[in-house]
Short mmCIF file of C-alpha atoms in Angstrom, two decimals:
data_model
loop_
_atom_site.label_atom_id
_atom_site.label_comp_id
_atom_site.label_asym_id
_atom_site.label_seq_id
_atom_site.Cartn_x
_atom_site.Cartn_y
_atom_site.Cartn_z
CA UNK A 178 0.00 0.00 0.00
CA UNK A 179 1.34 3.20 -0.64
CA UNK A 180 -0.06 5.04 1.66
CA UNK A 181 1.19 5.20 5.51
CA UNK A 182 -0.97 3.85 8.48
CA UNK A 183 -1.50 5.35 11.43
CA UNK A 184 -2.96 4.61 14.31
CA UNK A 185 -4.54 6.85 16.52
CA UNK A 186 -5.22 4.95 20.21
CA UNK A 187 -8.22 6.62 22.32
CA UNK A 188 -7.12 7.40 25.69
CA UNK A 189 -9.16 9.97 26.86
CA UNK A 190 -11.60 8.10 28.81
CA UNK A 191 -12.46 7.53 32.59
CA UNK A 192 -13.48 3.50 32.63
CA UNK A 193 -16.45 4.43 34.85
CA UNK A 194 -17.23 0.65 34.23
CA UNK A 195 -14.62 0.01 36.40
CA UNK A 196 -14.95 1.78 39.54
CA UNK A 197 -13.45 2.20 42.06
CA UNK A 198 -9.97 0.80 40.18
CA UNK A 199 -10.85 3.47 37.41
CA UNK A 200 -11.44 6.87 38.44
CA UNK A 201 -10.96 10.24 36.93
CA UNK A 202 -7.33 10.41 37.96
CA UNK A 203 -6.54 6.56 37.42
CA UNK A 204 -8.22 6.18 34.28
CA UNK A 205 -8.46 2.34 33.33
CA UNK A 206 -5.94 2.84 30.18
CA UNK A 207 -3.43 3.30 32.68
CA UNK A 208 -4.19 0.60 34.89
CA UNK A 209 -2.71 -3.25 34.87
CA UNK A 210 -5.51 -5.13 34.99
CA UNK A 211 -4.44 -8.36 35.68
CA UNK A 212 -0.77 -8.15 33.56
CA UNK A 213 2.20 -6.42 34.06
CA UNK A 214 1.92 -3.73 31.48
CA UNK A 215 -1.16 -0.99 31.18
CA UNK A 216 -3.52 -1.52 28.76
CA UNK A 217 -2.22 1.67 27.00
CA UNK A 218 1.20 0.25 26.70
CA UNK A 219 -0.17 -3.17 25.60
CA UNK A 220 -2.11 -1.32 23.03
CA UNK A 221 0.84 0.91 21.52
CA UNK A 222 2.90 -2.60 21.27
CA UNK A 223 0.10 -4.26 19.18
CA UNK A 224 -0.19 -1.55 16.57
CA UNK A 225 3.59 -1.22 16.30
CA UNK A 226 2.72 -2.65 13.10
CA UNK A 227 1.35 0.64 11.64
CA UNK A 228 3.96 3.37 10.40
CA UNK A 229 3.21 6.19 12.81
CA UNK A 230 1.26 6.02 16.19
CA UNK A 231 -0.70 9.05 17.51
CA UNK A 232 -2.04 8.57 21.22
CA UNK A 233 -5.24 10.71 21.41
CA UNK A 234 -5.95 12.28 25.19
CA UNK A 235 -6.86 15.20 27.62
CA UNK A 236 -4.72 17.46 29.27
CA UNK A 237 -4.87 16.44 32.21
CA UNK A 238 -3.53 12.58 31.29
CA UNK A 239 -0.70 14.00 29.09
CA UNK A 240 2.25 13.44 31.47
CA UNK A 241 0.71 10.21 32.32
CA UNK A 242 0.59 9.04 28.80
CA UNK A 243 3.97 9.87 27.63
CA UNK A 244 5.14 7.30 30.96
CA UNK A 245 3.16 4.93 29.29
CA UNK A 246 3.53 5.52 25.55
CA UNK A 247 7.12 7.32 25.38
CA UNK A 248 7.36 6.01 22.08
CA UNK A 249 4.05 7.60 20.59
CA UNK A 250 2.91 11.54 19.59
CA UNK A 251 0.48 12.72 21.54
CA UNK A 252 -2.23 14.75 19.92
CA UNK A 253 -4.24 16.91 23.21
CA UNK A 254 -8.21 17.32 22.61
CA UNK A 255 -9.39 20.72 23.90
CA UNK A 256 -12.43 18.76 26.14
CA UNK A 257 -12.99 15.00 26.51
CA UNK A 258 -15.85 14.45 24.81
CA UNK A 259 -16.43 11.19 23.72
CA UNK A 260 -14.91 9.44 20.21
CA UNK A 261 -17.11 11.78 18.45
CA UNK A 262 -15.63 14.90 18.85
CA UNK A 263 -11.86 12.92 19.27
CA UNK A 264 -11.77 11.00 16.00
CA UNK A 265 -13.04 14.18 13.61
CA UNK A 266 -10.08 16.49 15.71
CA UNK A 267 -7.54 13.35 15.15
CA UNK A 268 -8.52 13.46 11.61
CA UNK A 269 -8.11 17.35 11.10
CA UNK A 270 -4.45 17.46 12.66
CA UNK A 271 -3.09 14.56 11.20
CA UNK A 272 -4.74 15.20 7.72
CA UNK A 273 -1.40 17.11 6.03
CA UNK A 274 1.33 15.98 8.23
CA UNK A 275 2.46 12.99 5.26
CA UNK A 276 3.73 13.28 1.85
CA UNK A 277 0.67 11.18 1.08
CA UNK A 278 -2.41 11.48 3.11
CA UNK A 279 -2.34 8.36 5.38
CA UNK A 280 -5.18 6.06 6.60
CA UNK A 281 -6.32 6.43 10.13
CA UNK A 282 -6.90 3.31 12.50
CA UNK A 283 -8.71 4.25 15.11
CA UNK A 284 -8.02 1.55 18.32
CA UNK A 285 -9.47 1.77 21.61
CA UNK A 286 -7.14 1.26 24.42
CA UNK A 287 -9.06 -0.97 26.74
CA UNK A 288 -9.07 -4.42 24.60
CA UNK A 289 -7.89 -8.02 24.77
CA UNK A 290 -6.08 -9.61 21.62
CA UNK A 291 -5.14 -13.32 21.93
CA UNK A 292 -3.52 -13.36 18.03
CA UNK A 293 -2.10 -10.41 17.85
CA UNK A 294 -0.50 -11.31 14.36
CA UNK A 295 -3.97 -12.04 12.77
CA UNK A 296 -4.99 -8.46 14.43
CA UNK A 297 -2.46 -6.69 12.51
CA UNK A 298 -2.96 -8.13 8.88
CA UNK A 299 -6.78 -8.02 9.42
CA UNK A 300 -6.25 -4.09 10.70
CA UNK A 301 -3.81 -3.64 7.28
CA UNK A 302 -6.49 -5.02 5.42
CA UNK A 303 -9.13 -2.74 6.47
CA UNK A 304 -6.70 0.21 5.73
CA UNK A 305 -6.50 -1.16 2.06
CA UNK A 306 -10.49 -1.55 1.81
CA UNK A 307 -10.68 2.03 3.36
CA UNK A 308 -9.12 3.02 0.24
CA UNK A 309 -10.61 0.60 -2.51
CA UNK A 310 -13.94 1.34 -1.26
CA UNK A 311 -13.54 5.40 -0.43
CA UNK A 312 -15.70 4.89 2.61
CA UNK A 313 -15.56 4.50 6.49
CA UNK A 314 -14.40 0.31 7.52
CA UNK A 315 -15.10 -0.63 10.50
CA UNK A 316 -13.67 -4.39 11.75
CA UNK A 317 -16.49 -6.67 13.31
CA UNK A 318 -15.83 -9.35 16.03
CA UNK A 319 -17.19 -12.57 14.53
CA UNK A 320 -18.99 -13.28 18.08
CA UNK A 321 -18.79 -16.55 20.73
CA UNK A 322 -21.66 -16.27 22.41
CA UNK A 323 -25.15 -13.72 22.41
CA UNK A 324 -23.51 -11.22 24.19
CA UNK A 325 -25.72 -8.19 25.40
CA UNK A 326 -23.01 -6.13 26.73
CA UNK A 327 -21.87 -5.27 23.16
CA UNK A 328 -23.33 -3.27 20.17
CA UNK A 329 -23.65 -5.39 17.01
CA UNK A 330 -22.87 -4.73 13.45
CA UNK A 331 -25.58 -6.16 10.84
CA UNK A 332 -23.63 -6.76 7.58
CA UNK A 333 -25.94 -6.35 4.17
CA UNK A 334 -27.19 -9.30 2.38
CA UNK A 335 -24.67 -11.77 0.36
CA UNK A 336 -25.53 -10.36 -2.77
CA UNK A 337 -23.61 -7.00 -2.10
CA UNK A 338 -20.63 -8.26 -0.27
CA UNK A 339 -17.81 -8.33 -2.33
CA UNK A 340 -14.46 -10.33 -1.22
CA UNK A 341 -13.60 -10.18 2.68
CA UNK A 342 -15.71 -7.30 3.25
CA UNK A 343 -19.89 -6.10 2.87
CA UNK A 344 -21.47 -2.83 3.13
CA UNK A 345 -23.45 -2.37 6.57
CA UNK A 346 -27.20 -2.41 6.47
CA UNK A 347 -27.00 -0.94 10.37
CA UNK A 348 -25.81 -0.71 13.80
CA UNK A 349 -27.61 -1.79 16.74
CA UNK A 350 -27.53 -0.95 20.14
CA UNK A 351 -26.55 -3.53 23.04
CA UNK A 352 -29.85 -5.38 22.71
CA UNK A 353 -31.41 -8.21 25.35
CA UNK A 354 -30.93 -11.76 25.26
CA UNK A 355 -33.33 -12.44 22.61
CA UNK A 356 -32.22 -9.60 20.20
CA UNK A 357 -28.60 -10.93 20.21
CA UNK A 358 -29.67 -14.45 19.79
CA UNK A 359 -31.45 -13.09 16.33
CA UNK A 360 -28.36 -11.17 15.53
CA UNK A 361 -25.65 -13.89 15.99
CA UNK A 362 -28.08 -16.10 14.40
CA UNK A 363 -28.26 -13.49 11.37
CA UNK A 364 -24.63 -13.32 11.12
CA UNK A 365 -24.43 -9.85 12.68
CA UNK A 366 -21.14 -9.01 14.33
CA UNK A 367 -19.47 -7.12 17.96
CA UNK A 368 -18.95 -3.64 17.18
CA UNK A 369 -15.30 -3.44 18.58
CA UNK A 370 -14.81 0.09 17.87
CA UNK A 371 -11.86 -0.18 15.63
CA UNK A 372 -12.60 1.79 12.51
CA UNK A 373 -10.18 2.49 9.41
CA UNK A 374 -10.34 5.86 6.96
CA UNK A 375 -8.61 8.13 5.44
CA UNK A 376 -9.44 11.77 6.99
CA UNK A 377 -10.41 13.62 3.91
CA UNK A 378 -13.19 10.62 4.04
CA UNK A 379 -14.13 11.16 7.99
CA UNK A 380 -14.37 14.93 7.73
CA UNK A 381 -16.60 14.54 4.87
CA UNK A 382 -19.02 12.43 6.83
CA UNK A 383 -18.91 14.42 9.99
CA UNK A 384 -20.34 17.62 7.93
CA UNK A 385 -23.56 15.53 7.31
CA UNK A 386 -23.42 15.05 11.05
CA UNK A 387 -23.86 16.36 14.25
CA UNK A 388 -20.20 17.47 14.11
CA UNK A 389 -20.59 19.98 11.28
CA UNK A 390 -19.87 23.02 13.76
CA UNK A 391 -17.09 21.07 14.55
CA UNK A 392 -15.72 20.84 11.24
CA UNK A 393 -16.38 24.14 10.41
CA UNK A 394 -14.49 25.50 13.42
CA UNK A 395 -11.64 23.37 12.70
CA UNK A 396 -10.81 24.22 8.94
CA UNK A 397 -11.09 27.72 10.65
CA UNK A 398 -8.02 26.94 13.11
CA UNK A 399 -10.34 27.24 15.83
CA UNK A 400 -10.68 23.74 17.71
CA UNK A 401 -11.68 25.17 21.34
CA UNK A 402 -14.59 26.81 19.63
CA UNK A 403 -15.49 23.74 17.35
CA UNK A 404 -15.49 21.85 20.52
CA UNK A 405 -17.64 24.37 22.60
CA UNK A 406 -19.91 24.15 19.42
CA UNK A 407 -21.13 20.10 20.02
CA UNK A 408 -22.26 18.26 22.52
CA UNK A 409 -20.26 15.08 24.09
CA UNK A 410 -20.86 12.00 21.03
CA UNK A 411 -19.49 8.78 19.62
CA UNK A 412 -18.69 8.58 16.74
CA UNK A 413 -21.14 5.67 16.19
CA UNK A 414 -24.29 7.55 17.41
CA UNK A 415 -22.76 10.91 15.27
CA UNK A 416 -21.67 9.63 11.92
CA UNK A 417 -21.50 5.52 11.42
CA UNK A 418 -24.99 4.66 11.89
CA UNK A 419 -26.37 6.83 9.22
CA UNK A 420 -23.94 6.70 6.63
CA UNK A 421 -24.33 5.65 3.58
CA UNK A 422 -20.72 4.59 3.30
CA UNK A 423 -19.87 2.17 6.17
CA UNK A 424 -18.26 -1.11 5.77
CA UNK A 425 -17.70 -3.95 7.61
CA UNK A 426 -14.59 -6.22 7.28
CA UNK A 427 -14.75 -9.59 9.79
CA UNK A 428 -12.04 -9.82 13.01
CA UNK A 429 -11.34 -13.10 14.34
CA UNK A 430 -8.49 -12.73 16.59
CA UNK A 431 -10.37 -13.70 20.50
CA UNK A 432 -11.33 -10.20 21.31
CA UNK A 433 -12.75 -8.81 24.34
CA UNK A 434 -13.22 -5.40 25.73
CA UNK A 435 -11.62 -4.61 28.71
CA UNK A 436 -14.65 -2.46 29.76
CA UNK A 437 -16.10 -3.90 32.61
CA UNK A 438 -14.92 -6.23 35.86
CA UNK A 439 -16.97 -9.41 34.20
CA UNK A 440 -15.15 -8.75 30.91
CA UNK A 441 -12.23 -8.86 33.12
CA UNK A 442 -13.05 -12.08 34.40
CA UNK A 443 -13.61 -13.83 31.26
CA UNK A 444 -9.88 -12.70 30.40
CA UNK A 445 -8.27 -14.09 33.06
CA UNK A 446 -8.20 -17.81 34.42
CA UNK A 447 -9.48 -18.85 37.75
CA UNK A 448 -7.73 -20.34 40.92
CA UNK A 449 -9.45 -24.02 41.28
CA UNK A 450 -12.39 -22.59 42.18
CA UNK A 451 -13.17 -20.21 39.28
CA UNK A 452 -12.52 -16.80 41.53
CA UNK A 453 -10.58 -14.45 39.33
CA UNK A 454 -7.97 -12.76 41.68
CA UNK A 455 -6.45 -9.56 40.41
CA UNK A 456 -4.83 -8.32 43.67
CA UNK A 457 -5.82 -8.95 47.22
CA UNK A 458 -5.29 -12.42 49.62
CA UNK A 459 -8.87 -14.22 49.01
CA UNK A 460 -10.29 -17.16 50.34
CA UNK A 461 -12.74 -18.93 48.33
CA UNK A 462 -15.24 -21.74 50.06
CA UNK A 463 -17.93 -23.11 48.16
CA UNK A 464 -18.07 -19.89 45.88
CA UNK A 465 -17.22 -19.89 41.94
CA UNK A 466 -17.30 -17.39 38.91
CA UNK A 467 -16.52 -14.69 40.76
CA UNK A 468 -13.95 -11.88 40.28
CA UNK A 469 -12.25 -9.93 43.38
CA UNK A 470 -9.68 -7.17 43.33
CA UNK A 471 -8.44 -6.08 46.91
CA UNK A 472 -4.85 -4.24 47.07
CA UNK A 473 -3.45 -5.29 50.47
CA UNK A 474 -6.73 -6.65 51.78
CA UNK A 475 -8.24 -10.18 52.78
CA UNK A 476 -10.95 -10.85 51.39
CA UNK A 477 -13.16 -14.38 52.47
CA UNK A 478 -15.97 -15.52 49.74
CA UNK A 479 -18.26 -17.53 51.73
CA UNK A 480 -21.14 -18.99 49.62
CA UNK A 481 -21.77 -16.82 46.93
CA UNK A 482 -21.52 -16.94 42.86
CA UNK A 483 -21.06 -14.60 40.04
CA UNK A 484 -20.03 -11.63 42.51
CA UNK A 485 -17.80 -8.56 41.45
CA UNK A 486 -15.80 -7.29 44.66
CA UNK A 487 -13.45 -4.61 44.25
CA UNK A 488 -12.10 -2.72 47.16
CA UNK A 489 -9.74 -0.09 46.24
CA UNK A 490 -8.63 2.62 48.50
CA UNK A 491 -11.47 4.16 50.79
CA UNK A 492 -14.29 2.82 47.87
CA UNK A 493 -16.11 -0.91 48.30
CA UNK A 494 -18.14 -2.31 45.17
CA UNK A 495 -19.90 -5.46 45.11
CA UNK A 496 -22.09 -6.33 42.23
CA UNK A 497 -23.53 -9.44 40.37
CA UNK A 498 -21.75 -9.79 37.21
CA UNK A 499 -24.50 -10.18 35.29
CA UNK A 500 -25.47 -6.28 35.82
CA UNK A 501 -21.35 -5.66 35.68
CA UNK A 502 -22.73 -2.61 33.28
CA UNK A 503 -24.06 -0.66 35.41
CA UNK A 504 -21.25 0.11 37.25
CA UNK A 505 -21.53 3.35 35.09
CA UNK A 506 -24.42 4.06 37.37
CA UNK A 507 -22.64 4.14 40.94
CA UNK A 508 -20.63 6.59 39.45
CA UNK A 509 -22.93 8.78 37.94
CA UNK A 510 -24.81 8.80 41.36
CA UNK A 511 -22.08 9.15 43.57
CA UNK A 512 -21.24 12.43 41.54
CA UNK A 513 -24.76 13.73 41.25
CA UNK A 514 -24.61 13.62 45.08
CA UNK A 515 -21.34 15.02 45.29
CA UNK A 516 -22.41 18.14 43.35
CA UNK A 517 -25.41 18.77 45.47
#
């Protein structure tokens, strides 16, 4: 390809999922989670495939990221406000910076990879059909199980898919059991978030979108005011789901996101008893499937199943992992109160 690659890793975030590990100041990119590395700097290492690699943050994580990613450029959004907002900025400063204007891959940097060698020639790929097909590529997980906990990516029928990729007929929302038994069934993939384009492409979209001020403000050298202009969006809800130029290329490399303490679980192996330790001394009697982190605590499982314990600092959750998504929602409460 004769174009260069570059990937631009999200770390902006907060991992409100994964209170009270990940907190405004301890985001979850920069957190272990069970290794020895952060996510951020396991993320950096599997795109070293790419030719240039742009870490995408706040201000306030800067000095924090370059510990993590000395290696990468750092390109500093005026507000954090979701992929939205981050992906179109990403697109407008590293637009000119090559000889020939490169494709964007746009990772997260809070996911599991067990091949990371199939990752990177499925991720080149997608940069090569983000140029044959002049539109926005997004890879889609071919899934394991009916997950509920993920969006999904409906591919269009046979008849218009063309090689190792298909246009999208839509995206849908994290549905309930049922829906993603239909969608699995339907051949409907994860949305993993990782999208390929070239910018000239993204811009375009984003001025059909809800991020047209934003656009506007930045071809005017004015970001702060671009991102004053729009409210807080992913790029999913702002530009994906109602193109008319998406595509969908399959990813089969055992994925997960790193999003939530059950996702966590499923990533690591149990002790004998299926209790997923990440730090802490816990005893486990007659308890199974559930996942405990406890910095220089004990912690004693008596009895129970399926439970998400994490006591970090002065802050105690305990949840069933079934509902591990709405961890979001002890967070959102606890500030709502706090703010009172």
């Amino acid at each position: 390809m004769d174009r260069p690659i570059v990937a631009c890793v999200l770390a902006g975030g907060s991992g409100n999922r994964l209170y009270p590990a990940s907190r405004p100041g301890r985001p979850k990119q920069f957190l272990t989670l069970g290794g020895d590395r952060s996510l951020l700097s396991r993320t950096l290492e599997r795109v070293q495939f790419t030719d240039e690699r742009y870490v995408l943050t706040t201000e306030e994580y800067v000095d924090t990221v370059h510990e993590h990613a000395p290696s990468a450029g750092v390109l500093v959004e005026p507000e954090s406000m979701d992929t939205g907002p981050a992906l179109v900025y990403a697109a407008w400063r590293l637009r000119d910076r090559f000889d020939a204007e490169p494709v964007l891959l746009a990772v997260p940097s809070d996911h599991r990879v067990e091949d990371e060698a199939a990752f990177a020639a499925t991720c080149e790929r997608a940069a090569e059909l983000a140029l044959e097909t002049g539109g926005l590529v997004t890879l889609g997980v071919e899934p394991t199980r009916p997950e509920v906990g993920y969006g999904y990516v409906v591919p269009a029928a046979a008849e218009n898919d063309v090689g190792d990729v298909a246009s999208v007929d839509r995206f849908t929302e994290k549905p309930d059991r049922e829906d993603a038994r239909r969608l699995v069934e339907v051949g409907a993939y994860w949305n993993a978030g990782i999208f390929a384009w070239t910018p000239t492409v993204l811009l375009r979209a984003a001025r059909d979108s809800p991020l047209e001020a934003l656009v506007s403000a930045l071809e005017d050298g004015e970001p702060e005011r671009g991102f004053e202009a729009v409210d807080a969006i992913s790029v999913d809800d702002a530009i994906m789901e109602t193109t008319d130029d998406a595509y969908v290329t399959p990813l089969s490399v055992g994925w997960d996101d790193l999003g939530t303490w059950d996702a966590i679980g499923r990533a690591l192996d149990g002790d004998e008893d299926d209790t997923v330790v990440l730090e802490g001394d816990v005893l486990s009697i007659d308890s199974e499937g559930n996942v405990v982190t406890a910095p220089d605590r004990h912690v004693s499982l008596v009895g129970i199943e399926d439970v998400i314990v994490a006591a970090v600092d002065d802050r105690l959750l305990v949840a069933d992992r079934d509902r591990a998504d709405r961890v979001r929602d002890v967070v959102a409460r606890r500030r709502t109160e706090e703010t009172r």
